[in-house]
CSV table of C-alpha atoms in Angstrom, one decimal:
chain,number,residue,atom,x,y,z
A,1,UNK,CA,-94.4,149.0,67.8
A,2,UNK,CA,-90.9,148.0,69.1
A,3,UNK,CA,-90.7,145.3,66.6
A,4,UNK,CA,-91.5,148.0,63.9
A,5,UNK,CA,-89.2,150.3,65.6
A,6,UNK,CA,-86.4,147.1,66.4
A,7,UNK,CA,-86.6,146.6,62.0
A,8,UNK,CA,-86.5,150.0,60.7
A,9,UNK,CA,-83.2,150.3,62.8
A,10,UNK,CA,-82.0,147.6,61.5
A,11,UNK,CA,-82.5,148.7,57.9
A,12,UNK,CA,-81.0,152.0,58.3
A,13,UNK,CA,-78.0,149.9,60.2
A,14,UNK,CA,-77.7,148.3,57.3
A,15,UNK,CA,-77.7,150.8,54.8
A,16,UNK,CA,-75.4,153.1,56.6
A,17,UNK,CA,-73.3,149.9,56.0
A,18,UNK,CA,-73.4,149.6,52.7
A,19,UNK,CA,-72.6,153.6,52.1
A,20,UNK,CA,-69.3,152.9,54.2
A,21,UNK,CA,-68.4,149.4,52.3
A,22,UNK,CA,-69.4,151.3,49.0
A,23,UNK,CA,-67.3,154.7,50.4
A,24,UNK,CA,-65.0,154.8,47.4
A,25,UNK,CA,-61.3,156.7,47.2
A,26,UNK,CA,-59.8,158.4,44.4
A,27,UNK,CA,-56.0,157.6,43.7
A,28,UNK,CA,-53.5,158.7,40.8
A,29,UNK,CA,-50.4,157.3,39.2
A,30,UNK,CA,-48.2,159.7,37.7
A,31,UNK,CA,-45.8,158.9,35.7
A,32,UNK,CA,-43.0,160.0,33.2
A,33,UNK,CA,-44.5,159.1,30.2
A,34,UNK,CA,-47.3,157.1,29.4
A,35,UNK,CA,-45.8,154.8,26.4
A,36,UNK,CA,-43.0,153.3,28.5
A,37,UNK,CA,-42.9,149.5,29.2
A,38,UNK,CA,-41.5,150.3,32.5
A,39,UNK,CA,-44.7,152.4,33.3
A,40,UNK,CA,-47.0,150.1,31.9
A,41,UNK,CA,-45.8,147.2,33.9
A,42,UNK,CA,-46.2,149.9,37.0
A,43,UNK,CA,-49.7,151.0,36.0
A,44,UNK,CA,-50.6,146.9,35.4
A,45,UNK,CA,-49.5,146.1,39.1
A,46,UNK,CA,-51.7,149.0,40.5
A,47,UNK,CA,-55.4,147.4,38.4
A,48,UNK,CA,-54.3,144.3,40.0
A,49,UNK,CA,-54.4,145.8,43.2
A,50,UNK,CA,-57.3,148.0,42.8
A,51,UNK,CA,-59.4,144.4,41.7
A,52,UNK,CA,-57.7,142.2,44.6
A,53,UNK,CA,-59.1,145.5,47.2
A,54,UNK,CA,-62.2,145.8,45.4
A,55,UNK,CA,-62.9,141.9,46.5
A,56,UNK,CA,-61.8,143.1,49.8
A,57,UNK,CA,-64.7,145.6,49.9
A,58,UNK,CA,-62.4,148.9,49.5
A,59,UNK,CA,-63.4,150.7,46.4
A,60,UNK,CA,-60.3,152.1,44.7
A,61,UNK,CA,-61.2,154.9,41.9
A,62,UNK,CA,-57.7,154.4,39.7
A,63,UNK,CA,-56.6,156.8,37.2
A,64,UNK,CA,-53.2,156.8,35.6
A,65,UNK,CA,-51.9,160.3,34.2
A,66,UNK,CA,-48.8,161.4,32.6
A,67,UNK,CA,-46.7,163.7,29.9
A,68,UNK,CA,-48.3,162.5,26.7
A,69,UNK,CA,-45.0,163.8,24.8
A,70,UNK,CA,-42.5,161.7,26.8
A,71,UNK,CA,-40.1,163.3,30.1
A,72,UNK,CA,-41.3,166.7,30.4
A,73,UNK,CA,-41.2,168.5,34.2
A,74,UNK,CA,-43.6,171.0,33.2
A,75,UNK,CA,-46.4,168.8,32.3
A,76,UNK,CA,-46.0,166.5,35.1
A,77,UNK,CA,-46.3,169.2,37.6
A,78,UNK,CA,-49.7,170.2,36.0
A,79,UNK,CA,-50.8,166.5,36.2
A,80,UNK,CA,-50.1,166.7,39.7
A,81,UNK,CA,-52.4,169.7,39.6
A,82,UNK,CA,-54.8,168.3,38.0
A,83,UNK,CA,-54.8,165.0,40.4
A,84,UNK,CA,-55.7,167.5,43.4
A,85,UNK,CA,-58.4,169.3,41.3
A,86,UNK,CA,-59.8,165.9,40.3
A,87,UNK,CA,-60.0,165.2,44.2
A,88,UNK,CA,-57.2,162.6,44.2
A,89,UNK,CA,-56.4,161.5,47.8
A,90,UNK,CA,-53.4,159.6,47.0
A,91,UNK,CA,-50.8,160.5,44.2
A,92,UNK,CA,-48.1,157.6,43.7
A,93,UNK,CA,-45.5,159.4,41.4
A,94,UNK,CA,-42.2,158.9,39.2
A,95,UNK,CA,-41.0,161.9,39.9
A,96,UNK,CA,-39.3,163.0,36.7
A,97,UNK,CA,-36.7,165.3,38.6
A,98,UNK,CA,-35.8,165.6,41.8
A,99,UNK,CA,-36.2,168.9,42.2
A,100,UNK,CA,-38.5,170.7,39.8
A,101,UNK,CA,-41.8,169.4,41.5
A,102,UNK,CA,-40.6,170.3,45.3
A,103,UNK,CA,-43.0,173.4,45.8
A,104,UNK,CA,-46.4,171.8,44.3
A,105,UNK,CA,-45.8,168.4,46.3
A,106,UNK,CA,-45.2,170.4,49.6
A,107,UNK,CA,-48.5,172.3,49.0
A,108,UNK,CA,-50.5,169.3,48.1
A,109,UNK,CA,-49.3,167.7,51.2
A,110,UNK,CA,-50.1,170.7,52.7
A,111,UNK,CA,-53.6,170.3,51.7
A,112,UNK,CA,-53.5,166.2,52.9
A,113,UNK,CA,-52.5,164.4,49.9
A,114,UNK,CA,-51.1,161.2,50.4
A,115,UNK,CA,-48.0,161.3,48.5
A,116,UNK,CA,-46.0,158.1,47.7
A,117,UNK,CA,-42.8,157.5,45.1
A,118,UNK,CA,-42.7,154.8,42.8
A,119,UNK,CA,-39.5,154.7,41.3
A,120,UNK,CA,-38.3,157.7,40.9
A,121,UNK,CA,-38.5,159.9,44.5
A,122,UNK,CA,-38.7,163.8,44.5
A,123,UNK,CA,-36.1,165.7,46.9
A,124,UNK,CA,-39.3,166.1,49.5
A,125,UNK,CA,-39.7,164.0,52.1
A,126,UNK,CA,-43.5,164.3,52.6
A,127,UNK,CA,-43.9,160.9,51.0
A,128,UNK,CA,-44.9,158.0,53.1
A,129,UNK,CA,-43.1,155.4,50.9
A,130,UNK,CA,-40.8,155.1,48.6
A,131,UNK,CA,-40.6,151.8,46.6
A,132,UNK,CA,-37.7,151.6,44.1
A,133,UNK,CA,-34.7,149.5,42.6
A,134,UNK,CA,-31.6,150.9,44.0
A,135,UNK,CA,-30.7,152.1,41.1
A,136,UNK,CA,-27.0,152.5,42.5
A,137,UNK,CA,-26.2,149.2,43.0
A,138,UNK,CA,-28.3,148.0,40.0
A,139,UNK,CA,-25.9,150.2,38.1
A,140,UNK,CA,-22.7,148.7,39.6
A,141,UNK,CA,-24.1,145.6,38.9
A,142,UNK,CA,-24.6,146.4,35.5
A,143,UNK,CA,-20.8,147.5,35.0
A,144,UNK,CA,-19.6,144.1,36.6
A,145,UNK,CA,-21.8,142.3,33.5
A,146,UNK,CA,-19.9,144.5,30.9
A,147,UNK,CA,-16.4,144.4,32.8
A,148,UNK,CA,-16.9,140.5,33.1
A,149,UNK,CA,-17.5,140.2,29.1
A,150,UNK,CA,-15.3,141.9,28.1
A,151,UNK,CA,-12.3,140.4,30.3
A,152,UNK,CA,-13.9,137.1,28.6
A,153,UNK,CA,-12.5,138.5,25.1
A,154,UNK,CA,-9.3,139.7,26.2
A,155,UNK,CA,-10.6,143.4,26.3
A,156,UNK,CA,-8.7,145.5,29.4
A,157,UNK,CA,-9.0,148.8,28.0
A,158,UNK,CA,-10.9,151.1,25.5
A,159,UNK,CA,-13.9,153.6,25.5
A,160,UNK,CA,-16.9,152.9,26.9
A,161,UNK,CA,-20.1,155.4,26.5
A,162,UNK,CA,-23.1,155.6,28.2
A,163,UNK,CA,-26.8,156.9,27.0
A,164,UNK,CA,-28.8,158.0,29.3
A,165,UNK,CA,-32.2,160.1,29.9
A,166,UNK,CA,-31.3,163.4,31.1
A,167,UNK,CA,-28.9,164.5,34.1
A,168,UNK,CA,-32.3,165.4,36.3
A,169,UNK,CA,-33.9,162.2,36.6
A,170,UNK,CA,-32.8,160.5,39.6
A,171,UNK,CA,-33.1,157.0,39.4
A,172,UNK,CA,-31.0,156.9,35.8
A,173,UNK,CA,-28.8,159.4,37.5
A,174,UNK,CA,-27.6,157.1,40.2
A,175,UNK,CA,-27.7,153.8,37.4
A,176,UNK,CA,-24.8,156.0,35.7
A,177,UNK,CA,-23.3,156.5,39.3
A,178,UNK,CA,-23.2,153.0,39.7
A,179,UNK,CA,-21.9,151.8,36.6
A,180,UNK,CA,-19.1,154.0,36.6
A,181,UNK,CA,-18.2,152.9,40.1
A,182,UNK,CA,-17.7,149.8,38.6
A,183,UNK,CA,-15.6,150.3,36.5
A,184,UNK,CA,-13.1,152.8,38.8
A,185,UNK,CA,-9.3,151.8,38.8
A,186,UNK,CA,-9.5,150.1,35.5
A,187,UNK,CA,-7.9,151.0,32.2
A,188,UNK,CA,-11.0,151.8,31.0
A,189,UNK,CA,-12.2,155.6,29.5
A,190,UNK,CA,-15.5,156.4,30.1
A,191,UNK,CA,-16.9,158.8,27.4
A,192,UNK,CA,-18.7,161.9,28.5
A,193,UNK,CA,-22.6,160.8,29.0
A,194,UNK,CA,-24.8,161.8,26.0
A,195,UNK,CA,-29.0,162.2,26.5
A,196,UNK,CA,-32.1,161.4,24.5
A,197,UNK,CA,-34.3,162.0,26.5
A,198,UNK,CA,-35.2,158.3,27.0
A,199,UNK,CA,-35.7,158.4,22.8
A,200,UNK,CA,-34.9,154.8,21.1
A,201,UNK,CA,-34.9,157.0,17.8
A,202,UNK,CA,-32.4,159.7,19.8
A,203,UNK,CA,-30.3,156.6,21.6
A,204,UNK,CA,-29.9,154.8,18.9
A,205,UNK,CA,-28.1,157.7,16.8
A,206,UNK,CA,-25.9,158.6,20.0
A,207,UNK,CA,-25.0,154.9,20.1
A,208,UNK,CA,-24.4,154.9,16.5
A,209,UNK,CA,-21.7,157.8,17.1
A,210,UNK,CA,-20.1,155.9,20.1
A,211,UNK,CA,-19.5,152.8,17.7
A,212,UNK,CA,-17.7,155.5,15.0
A,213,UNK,CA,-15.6,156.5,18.1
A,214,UNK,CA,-14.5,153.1,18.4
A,215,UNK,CA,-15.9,151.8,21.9
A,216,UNK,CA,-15.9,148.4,23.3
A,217,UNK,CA,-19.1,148.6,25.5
A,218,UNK,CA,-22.4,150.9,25.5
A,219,UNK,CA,-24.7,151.4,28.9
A,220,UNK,CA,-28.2,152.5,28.4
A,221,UNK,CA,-29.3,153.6,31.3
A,222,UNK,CA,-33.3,152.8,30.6
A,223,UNK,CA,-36.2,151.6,27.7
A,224,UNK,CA,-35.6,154.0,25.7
A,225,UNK,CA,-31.8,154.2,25.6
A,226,UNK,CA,-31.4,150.5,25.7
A,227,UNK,CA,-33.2,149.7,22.8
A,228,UNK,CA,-31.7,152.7,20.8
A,229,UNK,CA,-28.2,150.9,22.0
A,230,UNK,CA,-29.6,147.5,21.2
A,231,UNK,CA,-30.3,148.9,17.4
A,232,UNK,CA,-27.5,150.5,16.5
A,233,UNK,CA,-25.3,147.7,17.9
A,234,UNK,CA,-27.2,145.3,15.7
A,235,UNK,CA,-27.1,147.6,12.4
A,236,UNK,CA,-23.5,147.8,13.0
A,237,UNK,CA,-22.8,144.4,12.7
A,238,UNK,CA,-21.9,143.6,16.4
A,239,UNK,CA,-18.7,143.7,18.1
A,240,UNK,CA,-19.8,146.3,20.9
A,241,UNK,CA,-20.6,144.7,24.5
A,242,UNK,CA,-24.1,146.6,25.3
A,243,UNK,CA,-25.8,146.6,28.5
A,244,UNK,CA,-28.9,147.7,29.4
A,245,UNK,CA,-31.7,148.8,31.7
A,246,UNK,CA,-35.8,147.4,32.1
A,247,UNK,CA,-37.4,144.4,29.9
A,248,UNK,CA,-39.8,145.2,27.2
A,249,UNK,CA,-40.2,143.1,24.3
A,250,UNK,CA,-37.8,145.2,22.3
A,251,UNK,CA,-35.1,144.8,25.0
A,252,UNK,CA,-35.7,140.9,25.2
A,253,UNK,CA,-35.3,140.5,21.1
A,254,UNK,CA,-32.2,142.3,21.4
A,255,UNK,CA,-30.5,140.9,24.3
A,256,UNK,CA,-32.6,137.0,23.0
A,257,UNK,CA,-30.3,137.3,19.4
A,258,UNK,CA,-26.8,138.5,20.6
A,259,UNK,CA,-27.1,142.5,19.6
A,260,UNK,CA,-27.4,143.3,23.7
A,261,UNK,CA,-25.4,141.1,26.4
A,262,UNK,CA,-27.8,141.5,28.9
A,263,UNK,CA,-30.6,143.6,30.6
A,264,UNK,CA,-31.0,144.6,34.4
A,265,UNK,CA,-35.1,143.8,34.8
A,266,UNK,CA,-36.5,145.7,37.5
A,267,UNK,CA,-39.9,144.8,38.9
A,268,UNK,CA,-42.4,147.4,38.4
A,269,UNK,CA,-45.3,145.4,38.6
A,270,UNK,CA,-44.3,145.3,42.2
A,271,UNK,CA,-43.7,148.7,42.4
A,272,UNK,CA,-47.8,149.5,41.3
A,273,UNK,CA,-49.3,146.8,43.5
A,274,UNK,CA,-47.3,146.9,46.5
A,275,UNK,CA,-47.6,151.1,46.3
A,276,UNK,CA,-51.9,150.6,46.0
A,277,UNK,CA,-51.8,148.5,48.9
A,278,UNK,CA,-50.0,151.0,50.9
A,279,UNK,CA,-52.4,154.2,49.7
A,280,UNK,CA,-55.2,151.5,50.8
A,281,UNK,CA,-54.0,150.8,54.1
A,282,UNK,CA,-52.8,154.6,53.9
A,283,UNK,CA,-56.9,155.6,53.8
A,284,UNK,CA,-57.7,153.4,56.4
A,285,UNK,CA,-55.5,155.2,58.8
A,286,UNK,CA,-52.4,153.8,58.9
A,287,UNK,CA,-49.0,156.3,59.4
A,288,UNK,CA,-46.5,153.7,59.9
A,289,UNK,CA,-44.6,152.3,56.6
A,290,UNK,CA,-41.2,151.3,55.5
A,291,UNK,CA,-39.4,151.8,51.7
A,292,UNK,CA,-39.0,149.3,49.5
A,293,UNK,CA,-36.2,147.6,46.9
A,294,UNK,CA,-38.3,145.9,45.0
A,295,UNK,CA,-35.1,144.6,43.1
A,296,UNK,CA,-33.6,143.8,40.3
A,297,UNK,CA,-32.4,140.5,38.3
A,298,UNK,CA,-29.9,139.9,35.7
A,299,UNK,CA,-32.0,138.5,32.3
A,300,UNK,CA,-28.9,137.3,29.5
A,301,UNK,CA,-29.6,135.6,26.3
A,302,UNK,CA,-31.0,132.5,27.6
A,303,UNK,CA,-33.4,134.3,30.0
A,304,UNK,CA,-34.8,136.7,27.5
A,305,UNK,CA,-35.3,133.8,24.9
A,306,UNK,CA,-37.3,132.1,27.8
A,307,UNK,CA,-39.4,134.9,28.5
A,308,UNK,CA,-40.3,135.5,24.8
A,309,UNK,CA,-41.3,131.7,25.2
């Protein structure tokens, strides 16, 4: 009878052990947009982590959400609220504002969502983690590419625009911040910034007026802008130092044959899978955790033209 007794306890040892190793948690991605390179390479770096936790024995349920229409405040916010109805425990977002999603983050934190900014951070600090370029110095880094080049051609002085998302968005906020650091106390005019919303179509016509107001250099301050820089400096036969922001295909191409001088590649890849490790270690109980630059590298011609092998 003990023996009996000894191996049905065992069993039910053992099968409250397998509910607990099969105990599954639901996390979210929210992004910007969901057609963005950037966010792709983001939402790529989080399945690699959900796999690599899922050997591990921690069952990760992964969903990605964002404005299907491109940057829109209003429909993140209700993908937030519909990551808390759909039970998500942890929300890593690219807050698309600082500012507009404040109130709903503070109540879902309220409630004991794990918030954590990839990115892009919201002006509440109820996130655990942030991990993010700094964008700043990305963007005076940027400015010292296009300052460089153009000294290189005898250029001291002229217009210079810049295209960039929207004047909300933080992280292309402080690119612009940056690059025109870089280029303070120089003869240079910088142009009033002009917005698309992130639009190549948009960028690419707002570059396309730059060049028809004679400037030596164009900034784009992310995908969208860059490649609508990229195009309109190529249609235009050249003669425009342009400088750009994130590494898709398009951006590569561009920068590979001469239209773009060069592209500042973040890492978003790093950005998803080092964010999923932290909601993991979040949900087992840790409090305890440190932001993140996850960086950014200078890719020129002969770097792009590698990369598209």
């Amino acid at each position: 009878m003990k023996k009996l007794f000894a191996v049905v306890l065992c069993l039910v040892l053992a099968l409250g052990c397998t509910a607990a190793m099969a105990e599954s948690h639901k996390v979210y991605l929210i992004t910007m947009d969901l057609f963005d390179a950037h966010w792709v390479s983001v939402d790529e770096g989080c399945q690699a982590a959900v796999a690599e936790l899922a050997e591990q024995g921690i069952d990760i349920e992964y969903v990605w959400n964002a404005p299907t229409q491109g940057k829109d405040d209003a429909a993140q916010i209700e993908c937030i609220n519909n990551a808390y109805a759909d039970n998500a425990e942890v929300i890593l977002l690219a807050s698309n504002g600082p500012d507009t999603q404040v109130a709903t983050l503070e109540e879902l934190h309220n409630e004991g969502v794990i918030l954590i900014y990839v990115d892009s951070p919201a002006n509440y600090d109820g996130a655990i983690q942030t991990l993010a370029t700094n964008n700043k110095n990305a963007g005076v880094l940027a400015g010292e590419q296009m300052l460089a080049a153009l000294a290189d051609q005898g250029i001291t002085e002229g217009k210079i625009g810049i295209v960039n998302v929207n004047a909300a968005t933080a992280s292309t906020a402080q690119r612009e911040e940056g690059f025109r650091e870089a280029f303070a106390g120089s003869a240079f005019e910088i142009l009033e910034t002009q917005y698309s919303n992130g639009d190549a179509t948009l960028s690419q016509e707002i570059a396309n007026n730059f060049i028809t107001e004679g400037v030596v250099g164009i900034f784009g301050a992310n995908e969208g802008c860059t490649v609508g820089t990229g195009n309109a400096i190529a249609a235009n036969g050249g003669g425009v130092v342009g400088v750009g922001f994130d590494k898709s295909d398009a951006i590569l191409n561009l920068v590979a044959d001469g239209s773009l001088l060069c592209t500042m590649a973040q890492n978003p890849y790093n950005m998803g899978y080092e964010g999923m490790m932290t909601a993991a270690k979040a949900l087992q109980g840790e409090t305890e955790f440190e932001d993140v630059d996850t960086g950014v590298s200078v890719l020129d011609a002969a770097a792009c033209a590698e990369l598209l092998g």
